[in-house]
CSV table of C-alpha atoms and ligand atoms in Angstrom, one decimal:
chain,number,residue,atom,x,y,z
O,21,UNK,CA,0.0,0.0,0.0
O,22,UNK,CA,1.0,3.1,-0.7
O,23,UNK,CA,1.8,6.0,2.3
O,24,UNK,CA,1.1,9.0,1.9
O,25,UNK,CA,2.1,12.2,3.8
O,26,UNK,CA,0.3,15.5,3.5
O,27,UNK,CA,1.4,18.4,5.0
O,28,UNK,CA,-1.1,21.1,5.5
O,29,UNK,CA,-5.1,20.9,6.9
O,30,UNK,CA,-6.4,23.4,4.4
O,31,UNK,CA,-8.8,22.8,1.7
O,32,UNK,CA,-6.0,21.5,-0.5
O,33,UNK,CA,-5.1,19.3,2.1
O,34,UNK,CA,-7.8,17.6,3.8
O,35,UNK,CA,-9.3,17.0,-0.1
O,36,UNK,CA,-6.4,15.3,-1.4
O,37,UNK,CA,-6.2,13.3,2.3
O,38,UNK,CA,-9.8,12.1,1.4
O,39,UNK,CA,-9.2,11.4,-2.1
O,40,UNK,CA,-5.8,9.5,-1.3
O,41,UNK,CA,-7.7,7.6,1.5
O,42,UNK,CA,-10.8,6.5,-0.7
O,43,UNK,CA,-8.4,5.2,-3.5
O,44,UNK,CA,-6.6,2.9,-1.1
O,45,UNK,CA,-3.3,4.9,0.1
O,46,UNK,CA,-2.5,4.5,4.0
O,47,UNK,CA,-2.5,8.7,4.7
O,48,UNK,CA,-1.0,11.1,7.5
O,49,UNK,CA,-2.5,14.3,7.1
O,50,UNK,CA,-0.2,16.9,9.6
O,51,UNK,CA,-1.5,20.2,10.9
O,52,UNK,CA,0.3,22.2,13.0
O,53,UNK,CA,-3.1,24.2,14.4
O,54,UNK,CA,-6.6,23.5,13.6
O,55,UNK,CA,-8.0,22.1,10.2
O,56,UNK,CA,-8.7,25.3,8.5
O,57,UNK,CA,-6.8,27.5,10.5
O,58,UNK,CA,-4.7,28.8,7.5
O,59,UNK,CA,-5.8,30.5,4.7
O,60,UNK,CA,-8.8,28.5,4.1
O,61,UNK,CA,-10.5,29.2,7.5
O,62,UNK,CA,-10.4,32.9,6.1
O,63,UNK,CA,-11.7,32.8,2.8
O,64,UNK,CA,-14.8,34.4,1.7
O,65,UNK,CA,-16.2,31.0,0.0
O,66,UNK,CA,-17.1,32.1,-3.0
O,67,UNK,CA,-16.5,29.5,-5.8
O,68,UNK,CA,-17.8,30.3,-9.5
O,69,UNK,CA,-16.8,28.0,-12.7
O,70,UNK,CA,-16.0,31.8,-14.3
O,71,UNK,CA,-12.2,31.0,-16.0
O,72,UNK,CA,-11.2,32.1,-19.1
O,73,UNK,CA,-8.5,29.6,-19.4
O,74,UNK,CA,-10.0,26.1,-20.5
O,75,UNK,CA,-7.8,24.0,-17.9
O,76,UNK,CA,-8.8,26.5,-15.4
O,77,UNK,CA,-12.9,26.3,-16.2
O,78,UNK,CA,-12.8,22.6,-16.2
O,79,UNK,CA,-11.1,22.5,-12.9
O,80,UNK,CA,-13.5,25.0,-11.2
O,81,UNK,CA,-16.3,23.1,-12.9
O,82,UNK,CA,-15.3,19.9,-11.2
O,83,UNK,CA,-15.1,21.8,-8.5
O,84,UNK,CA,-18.3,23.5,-8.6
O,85,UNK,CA,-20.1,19.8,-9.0
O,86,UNK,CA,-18.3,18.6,-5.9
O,87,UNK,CA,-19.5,21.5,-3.7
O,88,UNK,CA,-23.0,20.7,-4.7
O,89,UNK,CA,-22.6,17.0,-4.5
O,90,UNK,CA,-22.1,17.5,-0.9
O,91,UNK,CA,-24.0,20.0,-0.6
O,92,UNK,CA,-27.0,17.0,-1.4
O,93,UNK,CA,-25.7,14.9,1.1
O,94,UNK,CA,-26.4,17.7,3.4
O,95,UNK,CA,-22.2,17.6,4.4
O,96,UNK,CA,-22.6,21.4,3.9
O,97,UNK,CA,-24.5,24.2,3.0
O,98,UNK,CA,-24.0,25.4,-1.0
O,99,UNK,CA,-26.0,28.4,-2.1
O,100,UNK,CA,-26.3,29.0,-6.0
O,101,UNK,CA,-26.4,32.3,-6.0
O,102,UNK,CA,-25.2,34.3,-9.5
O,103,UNK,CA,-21.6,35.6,-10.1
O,104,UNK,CA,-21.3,39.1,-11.9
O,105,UNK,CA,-18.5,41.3,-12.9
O,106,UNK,CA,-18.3,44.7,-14.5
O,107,UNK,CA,-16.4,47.6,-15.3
O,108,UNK,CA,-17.1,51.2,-15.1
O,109,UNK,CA,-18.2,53.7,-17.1
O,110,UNK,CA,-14.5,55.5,-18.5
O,111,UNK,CA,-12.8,52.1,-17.5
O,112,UNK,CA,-12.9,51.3,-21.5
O,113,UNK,CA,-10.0,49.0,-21.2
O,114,UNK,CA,-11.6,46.7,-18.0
O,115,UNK,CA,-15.2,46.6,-20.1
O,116,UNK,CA,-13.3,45.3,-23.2
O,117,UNK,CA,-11.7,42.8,-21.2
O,118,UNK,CA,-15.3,41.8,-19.2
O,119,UNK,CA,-16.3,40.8,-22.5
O,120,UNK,CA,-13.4,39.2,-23.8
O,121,UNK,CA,-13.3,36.7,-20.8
O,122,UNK,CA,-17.0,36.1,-21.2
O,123,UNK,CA,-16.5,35.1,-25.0
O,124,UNK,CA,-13.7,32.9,-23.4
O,125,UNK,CA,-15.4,31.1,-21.1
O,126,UNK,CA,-18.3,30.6,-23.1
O,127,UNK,CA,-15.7,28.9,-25.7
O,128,UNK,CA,-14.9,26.5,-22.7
O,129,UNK,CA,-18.8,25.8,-22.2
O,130,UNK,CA,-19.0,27.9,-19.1
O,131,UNK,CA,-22.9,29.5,-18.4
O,132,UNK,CA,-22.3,32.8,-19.0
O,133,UNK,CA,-24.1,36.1,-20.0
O,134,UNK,CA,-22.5,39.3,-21.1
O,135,UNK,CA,-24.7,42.0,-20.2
O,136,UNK,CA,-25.3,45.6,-21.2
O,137,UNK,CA,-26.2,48.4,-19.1
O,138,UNK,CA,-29.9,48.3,-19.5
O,139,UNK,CA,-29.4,44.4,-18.6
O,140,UNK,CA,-27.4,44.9,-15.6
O,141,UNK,CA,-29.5,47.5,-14.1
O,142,UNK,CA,-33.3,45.3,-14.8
O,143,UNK,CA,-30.9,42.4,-13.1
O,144,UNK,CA,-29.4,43.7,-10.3
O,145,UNK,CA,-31.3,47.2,-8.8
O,146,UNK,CA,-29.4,46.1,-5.7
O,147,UNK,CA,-26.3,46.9,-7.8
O,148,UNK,CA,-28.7,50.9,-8.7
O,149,UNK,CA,-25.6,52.9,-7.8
O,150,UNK,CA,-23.0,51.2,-10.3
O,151,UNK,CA,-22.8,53.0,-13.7
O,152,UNK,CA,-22.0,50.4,-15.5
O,153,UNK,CA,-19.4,49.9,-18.9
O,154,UNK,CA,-19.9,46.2,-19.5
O,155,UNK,CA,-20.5,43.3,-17.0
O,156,UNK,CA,-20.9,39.8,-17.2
O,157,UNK,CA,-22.9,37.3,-15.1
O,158,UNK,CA,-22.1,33.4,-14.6
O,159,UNK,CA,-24.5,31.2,-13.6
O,160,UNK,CA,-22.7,28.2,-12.5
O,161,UNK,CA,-21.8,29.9,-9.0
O,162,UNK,CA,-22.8,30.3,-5.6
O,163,UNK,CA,-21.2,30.5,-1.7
O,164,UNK,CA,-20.5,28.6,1.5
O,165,UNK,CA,-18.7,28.1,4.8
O,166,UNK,CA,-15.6,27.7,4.0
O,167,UNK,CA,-14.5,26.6,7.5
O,168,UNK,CA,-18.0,24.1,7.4
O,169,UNK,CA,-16.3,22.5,3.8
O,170,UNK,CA,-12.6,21.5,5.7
O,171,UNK,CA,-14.3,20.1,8.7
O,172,UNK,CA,-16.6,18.1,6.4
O,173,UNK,CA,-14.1,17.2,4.1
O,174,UNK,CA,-11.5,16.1,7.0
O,175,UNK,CA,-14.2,14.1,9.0
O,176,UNK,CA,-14.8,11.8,5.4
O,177,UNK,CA,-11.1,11.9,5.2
O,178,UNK,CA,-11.2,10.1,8.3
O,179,UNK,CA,-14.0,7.9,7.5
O,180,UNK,CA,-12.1,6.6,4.5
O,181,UNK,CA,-9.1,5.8,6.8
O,182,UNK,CA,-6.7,8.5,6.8
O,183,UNK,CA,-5.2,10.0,10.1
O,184,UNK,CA,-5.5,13.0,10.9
O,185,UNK,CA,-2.9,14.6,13.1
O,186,UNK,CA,-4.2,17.9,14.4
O,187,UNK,CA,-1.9,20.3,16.6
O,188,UNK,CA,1.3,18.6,15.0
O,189,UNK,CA,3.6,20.9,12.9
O,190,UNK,CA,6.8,19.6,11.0
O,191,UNK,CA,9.4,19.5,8.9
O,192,UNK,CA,10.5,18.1,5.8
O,193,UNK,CA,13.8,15.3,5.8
O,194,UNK,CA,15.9,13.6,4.0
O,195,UNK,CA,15.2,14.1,0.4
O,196,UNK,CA,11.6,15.7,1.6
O,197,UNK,CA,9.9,11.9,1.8
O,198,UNK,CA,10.1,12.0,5.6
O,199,UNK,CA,8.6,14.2,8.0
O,200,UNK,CA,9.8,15.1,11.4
O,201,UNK,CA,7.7,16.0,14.5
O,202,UNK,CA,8.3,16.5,18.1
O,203,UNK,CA,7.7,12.6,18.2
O,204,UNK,CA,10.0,11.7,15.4
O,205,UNK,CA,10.9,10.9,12.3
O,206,UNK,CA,8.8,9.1,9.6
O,207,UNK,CA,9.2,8.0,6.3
O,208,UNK,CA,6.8,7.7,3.0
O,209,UNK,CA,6.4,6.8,-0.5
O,210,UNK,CA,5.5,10.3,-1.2
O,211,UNK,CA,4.6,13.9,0.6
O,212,UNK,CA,2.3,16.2,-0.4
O,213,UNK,CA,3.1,19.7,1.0
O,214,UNK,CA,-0.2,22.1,1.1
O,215,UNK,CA,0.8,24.3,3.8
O,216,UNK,CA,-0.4,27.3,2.1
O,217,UNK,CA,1.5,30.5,2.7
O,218,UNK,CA,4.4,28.3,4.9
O,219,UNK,CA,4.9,25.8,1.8
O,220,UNK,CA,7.9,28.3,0.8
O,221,UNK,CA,9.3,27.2,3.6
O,222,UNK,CA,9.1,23.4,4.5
O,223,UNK,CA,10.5,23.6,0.8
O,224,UNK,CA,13.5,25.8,1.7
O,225,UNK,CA,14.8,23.1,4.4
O,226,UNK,CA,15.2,20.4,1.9
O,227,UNK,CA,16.6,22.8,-0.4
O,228,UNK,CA,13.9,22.9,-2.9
O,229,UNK,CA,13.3,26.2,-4.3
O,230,UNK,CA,9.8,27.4,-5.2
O,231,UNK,CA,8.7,30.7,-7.1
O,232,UNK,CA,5.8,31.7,-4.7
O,233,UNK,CA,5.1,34.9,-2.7
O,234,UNK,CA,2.7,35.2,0.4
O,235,UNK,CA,0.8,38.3,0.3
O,236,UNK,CA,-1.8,39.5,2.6
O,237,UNK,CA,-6.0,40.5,1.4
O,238,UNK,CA,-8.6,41.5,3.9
O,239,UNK,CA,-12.2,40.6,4.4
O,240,UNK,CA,-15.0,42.5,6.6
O,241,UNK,CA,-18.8,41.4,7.4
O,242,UNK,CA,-21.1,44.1,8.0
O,243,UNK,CA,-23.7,43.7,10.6
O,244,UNK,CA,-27.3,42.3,8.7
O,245,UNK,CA,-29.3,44.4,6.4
O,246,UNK,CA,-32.6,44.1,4.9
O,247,UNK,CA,-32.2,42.4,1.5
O,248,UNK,CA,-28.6,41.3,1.4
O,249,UNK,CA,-29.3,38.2,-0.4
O,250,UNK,CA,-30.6,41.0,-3.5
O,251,UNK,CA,-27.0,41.3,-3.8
O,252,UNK,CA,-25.6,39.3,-6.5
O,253,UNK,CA,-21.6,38.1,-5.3
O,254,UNK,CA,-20.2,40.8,-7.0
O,255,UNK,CA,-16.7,42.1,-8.8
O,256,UNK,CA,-16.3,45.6,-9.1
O,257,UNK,CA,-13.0,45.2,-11.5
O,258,UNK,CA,-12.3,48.9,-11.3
O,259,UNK,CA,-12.7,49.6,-7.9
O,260,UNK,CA,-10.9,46.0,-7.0
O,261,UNK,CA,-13.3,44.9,-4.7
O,262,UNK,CA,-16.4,42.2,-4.4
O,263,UNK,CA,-18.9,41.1,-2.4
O,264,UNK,CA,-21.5,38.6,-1.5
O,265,UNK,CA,-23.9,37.9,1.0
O,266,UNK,CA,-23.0,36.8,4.4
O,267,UNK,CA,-24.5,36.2,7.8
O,268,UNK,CA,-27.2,37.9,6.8
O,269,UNK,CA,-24.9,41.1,5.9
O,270,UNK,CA,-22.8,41.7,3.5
O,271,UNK,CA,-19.1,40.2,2.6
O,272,UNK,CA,-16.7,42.6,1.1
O,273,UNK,CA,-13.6,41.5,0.3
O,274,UNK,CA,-9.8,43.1,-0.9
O,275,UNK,CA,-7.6,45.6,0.8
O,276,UNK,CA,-5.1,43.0,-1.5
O,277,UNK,CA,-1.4,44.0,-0.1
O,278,UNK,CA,1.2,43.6,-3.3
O,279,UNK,CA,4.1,42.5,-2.2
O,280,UNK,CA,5.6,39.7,0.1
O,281,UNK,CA,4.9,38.9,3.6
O,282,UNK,CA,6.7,36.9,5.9
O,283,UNK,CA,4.2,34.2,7.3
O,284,UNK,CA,4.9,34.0,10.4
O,285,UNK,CA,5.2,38.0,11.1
O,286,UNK,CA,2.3,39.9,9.3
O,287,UNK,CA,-0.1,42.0,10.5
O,288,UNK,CA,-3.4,40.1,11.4
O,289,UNK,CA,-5.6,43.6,11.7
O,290,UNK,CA,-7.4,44.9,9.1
O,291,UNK,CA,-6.6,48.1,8.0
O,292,UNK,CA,-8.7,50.8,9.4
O,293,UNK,CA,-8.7,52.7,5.5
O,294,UNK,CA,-9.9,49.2,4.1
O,295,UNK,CA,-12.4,48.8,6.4
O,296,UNK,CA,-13.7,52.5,5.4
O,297,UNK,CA,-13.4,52.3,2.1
O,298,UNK,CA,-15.6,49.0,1.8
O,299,UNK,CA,-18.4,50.4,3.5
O,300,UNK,CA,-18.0,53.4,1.2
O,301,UNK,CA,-18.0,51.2,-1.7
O,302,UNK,CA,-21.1,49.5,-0.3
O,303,UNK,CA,-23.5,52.5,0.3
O,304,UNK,CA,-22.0,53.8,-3.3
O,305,UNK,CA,-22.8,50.5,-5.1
O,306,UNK,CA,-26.2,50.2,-3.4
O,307,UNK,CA,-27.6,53.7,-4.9
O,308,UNK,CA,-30.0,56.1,-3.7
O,309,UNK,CA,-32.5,53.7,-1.8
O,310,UNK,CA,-32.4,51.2,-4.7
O,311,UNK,CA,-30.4,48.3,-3.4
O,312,UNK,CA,-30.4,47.3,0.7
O,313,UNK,CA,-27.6,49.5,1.4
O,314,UNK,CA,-28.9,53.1,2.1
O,315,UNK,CA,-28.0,53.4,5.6
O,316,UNK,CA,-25.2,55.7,6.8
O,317,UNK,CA,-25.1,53.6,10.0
O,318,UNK,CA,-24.0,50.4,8.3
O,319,UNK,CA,-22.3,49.0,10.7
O,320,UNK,CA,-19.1,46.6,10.7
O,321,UNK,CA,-19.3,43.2,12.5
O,322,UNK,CA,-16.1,42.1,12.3
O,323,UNK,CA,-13.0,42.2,9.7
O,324,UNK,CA,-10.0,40.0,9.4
O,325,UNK,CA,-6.9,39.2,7.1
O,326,UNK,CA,-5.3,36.3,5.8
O,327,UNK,CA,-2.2,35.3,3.6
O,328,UNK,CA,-2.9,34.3,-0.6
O,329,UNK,CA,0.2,33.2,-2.3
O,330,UNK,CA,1.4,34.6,-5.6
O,331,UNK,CA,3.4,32.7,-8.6
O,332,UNK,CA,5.3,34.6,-11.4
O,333,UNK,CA,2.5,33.2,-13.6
O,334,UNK,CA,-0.6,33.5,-11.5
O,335,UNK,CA,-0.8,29.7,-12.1
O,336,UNK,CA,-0.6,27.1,-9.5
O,337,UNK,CA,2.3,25.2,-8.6
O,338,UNK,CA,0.6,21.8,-8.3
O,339,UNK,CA,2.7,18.5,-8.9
O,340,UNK,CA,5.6,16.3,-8.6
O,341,UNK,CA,8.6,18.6,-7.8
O,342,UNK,CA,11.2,16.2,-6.5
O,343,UNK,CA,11.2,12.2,-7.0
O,344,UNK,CA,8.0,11.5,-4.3
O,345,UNK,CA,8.0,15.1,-3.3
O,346,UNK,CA,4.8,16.7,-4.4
O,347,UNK,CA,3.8,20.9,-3.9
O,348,UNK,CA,0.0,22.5,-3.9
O,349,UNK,CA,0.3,25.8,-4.0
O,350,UNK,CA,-0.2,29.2,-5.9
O,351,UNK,CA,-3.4,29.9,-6.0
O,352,UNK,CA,-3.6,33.5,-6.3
O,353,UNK,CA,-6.9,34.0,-3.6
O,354,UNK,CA,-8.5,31.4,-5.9
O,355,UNK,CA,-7.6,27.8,-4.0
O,356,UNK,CA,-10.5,27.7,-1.9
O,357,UNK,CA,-13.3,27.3,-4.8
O,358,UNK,CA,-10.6,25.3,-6.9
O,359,UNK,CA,-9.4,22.7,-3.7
O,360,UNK,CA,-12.4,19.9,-4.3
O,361,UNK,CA,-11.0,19.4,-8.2
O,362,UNK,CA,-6.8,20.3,-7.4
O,363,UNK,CA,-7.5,18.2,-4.5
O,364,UNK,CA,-8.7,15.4,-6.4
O,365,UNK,CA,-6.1,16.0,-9.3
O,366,UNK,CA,-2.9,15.6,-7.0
O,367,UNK,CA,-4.0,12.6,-4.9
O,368,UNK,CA,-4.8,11.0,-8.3
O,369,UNK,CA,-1.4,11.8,-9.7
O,370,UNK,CA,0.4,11.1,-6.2
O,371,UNK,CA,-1.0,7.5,-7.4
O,372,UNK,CA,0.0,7.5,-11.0
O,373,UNK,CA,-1.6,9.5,-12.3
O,374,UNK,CA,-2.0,12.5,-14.9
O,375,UNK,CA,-1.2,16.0,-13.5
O,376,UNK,CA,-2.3,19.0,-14.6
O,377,UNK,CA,0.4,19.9,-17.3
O,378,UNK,CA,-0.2,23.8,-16.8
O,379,UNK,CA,0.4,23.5,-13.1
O,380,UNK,CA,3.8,21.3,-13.2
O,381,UNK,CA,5.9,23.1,-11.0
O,382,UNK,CA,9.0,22.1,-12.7
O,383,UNK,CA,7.9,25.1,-15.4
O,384,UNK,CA,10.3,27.4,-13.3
O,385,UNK,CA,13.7,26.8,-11.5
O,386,UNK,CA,12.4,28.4,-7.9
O,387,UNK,CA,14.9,31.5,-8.2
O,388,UNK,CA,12.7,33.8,-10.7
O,389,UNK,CA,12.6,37.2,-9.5
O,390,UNK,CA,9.1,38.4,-10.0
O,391,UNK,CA,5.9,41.3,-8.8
O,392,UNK,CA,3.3,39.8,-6.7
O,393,UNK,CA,-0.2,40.5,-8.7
O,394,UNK,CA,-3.5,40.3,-7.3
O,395,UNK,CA,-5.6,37.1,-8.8
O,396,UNK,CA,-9.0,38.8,-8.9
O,397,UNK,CA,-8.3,40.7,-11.6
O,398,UNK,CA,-9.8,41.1,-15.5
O,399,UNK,CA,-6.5,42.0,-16.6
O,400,UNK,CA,-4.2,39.9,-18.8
Q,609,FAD,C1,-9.7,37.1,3.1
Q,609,FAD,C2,-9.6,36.0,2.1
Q,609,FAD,C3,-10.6,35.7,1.3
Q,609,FAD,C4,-10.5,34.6,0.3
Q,609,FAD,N1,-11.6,34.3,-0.4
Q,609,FAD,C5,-11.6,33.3,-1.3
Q,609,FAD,C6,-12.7,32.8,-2.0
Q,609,FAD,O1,-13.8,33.4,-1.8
Q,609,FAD,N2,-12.6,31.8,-2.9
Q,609,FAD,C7,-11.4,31.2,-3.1
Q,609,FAD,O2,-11.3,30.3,-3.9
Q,609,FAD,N3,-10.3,31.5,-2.3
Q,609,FAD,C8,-10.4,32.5,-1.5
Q,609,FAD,N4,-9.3,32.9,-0.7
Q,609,FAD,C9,-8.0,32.1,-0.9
Q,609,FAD,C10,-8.1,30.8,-0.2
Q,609,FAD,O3,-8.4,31.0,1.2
Q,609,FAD,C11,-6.8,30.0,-0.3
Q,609,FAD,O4,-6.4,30.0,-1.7
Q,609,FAD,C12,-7.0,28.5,0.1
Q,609,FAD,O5,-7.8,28.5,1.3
Q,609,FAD,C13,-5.7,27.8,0.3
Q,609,FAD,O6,-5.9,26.6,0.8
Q,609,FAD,P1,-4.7,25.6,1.2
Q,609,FAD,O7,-5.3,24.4,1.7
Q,609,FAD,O8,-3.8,25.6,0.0
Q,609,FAD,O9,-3.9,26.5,2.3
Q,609,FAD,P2,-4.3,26.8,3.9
Q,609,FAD,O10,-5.8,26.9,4.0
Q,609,FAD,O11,-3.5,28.0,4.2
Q,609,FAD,O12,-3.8,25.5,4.6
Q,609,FAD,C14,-2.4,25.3,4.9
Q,609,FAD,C15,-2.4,24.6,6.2
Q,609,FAD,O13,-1.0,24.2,6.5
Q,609,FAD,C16,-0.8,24.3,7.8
Q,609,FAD,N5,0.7,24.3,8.0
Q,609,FAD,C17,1.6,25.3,7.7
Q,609,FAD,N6,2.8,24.9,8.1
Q,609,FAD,C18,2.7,23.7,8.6
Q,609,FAD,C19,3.7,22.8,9.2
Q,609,FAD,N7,5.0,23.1,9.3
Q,609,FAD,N8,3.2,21.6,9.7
Q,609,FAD,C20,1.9,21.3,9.6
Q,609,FAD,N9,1.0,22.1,9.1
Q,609,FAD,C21,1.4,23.3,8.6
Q,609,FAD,C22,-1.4,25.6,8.2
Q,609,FAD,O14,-1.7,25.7,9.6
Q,609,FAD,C23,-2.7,25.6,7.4
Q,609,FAD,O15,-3.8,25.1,8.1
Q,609,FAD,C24,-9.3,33.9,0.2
Q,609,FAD,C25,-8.3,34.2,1.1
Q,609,FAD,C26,-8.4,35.2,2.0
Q,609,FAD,C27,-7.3,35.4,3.0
């Protein structure tokens, strides 16, 4: 049989832990906190099958079906609820590329509508105060619990055999196919590293260099207001910021930080100006008395920051690296709605099978020099 190591409680992680397990593979899964205490604990859980790329829109397709499939089995909660981006009026160069990555993704099969302003306004009056360029709306798409999608996913990981070692950080030895903990030293056939923003890292000590950046994005949830679910999950591509429904409020997420941060020494506070400007955006997006937004009181609940990780490419780095030694990683604040297909895809190829060639991360030699970009983004 087969043993498996994965490093890393995240979506990614406790996926491909599951996946491995049900195929047969005896499977450690470590986590040095919680499940879900990393990156995907944080996310905003929106997942969409919106790529323009075909690999990428048959992934997040998968994806989508698996979110729903447990959705049925009433492991979680998954809410269809419609995705739409626009650009602004005077933002000529974001409409044009609304529309181009429509007429993409509709090349790939993907559900979706480009709409003009008359459209988008009859649509969405939640969306009144938006003058709208172009915009675009995907109906393969919807939200959930993030944090209720890793503990469901780690308790059938469990089910199917794997062990799950919470509370148990480590390191990587040897040629990276062993892993060292407080309690010692053990070996595998192959190890799976999905410690998000820390896979860097747990790389670095076996001297295996990756090209990947952690940066740092914020979230906020306003307190409830009448009619939040009128709100479509939303892109505003030129004001770099989107939204969706949430606990009865409203979800707004961005304040993206461009550059690299040191995962274990960033600042965990949202920043006061991004928690301003959002609920700026909000009122400004809602109109005058149109949409559910009108109050000036809108209040904040609560805001929070996590870590995304950037790749010269804006691809993943999702594969073999080393002989055994397989990296998930990359995903440019798009892992979370991609983890139930990438999970899949690596524990399949940690068992022989295909990867997913645009992902190899033998594509770069780990010393590029490179900008961190933001993911959400229309641009090229
Ligand atoms: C504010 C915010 C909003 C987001 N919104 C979305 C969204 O709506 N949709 C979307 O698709 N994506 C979203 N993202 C991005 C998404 O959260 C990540 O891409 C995804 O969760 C990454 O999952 P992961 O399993 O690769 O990593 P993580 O969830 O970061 O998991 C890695 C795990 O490894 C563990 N670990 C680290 N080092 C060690 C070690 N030495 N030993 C053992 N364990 C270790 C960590 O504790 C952690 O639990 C968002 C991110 C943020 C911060």
């Amino acid at each position: 049989m087969t043993r498996v190591a994965v490093v890393g409680g995240g979506a990614l992680g406790v996926t491909a832990a599951r996946d491995l397990a049900a195929r047969g593979a005896d499977t450690v899964l470590y986590e040095r906190g919680e499940l879900g205490s990393g990156a995907s604990g944080r996310a905003a859980g929106i997942a969409y099958d919106a790529f323009a790329e075909d690999t990428d829109a048959a992934v997040a397709a998968r994806a989508v079906e698996r979110f729903r499939e447990l959705g049925e089995e009433g492991a979680i909660e998954f809410v269809d609820h419609p995705y739409v981006w626009f650009a602004r009026t005077g933002d000529d160069r974001r409409a044009e590329a609304v529309r181009e990555s429509a007429e993409r993704m509709r090349a790939n099969g993907r559900d979706v509508e480009t709409l003009d302003p008359d459209e988008f306004a009859d649509r969405f009056p939640a969306l009144a105060g938006v003058d709208v360029a172009a915009a675009a709306l995907a109906r393969d798409a919807g939200y959930l619990d993030p944090a209720a999608y890793v503990a469901a996913m780690g308790e059938r990981a469990e089910s199917a055999g794997a062990d799950l070692r919470r509370r148990t950080p480590v390191r990587l030895a040897a040629d990276g196919t062993a892993v060292e903990t407080a309690a010692g030293t053990e070996r595998f056939d192959a190890v799976l590293v999905a410690a998000g923003a820390h896979t860097k890292r747990l790389l670095a000590g076996v001297d295996v260099p990756i090209p990947m950046k952690p940066y740092r994005v914020q979230a906020l949830v306003t307190d409830p207001v009448d009619g939040s679910e009128r709100v479509p999950t939303c892109y505003d591509a030129t004001e770099g910021r989107y939204a969706r429904p949430r606990e009865g409020g409203l979800l707004v997420g961005d304040g993206t930080d461009e550059r690299e941060f040191d995962p274990d020494d960033y600042d965990e506070s949202a920043d006061l100006e991004f928690e301003r400007a959002s609920l700026a955006w909000l009122r400004e997006i809602s109109g005058d008395g149109a949409g559910p937004v009108t109050d000036d009181d809108l209040a904040l609940r609560r805001s929070w920051v996590g870590l995304c990780t950037a790749t010269p490419d804006r691809d993943p780095l999702l594969g073999e690296i080393r002989d055994g030694l397989y990296v998930a990683t990359g995903w440019h604040g798009h892992g979370f709605m991609r983890a139930p297909a990438l999970g899949e895809r690596i524990a399949e190829q940690i068992l022989g099978g295909d990867g997913v060639a645009p992902f190899d991360p033998n594509r770069f030699d780990g010393d590029e020099t490179f900008e961190v970009v933001e993911g959400m983004t229309v641009d090229d």
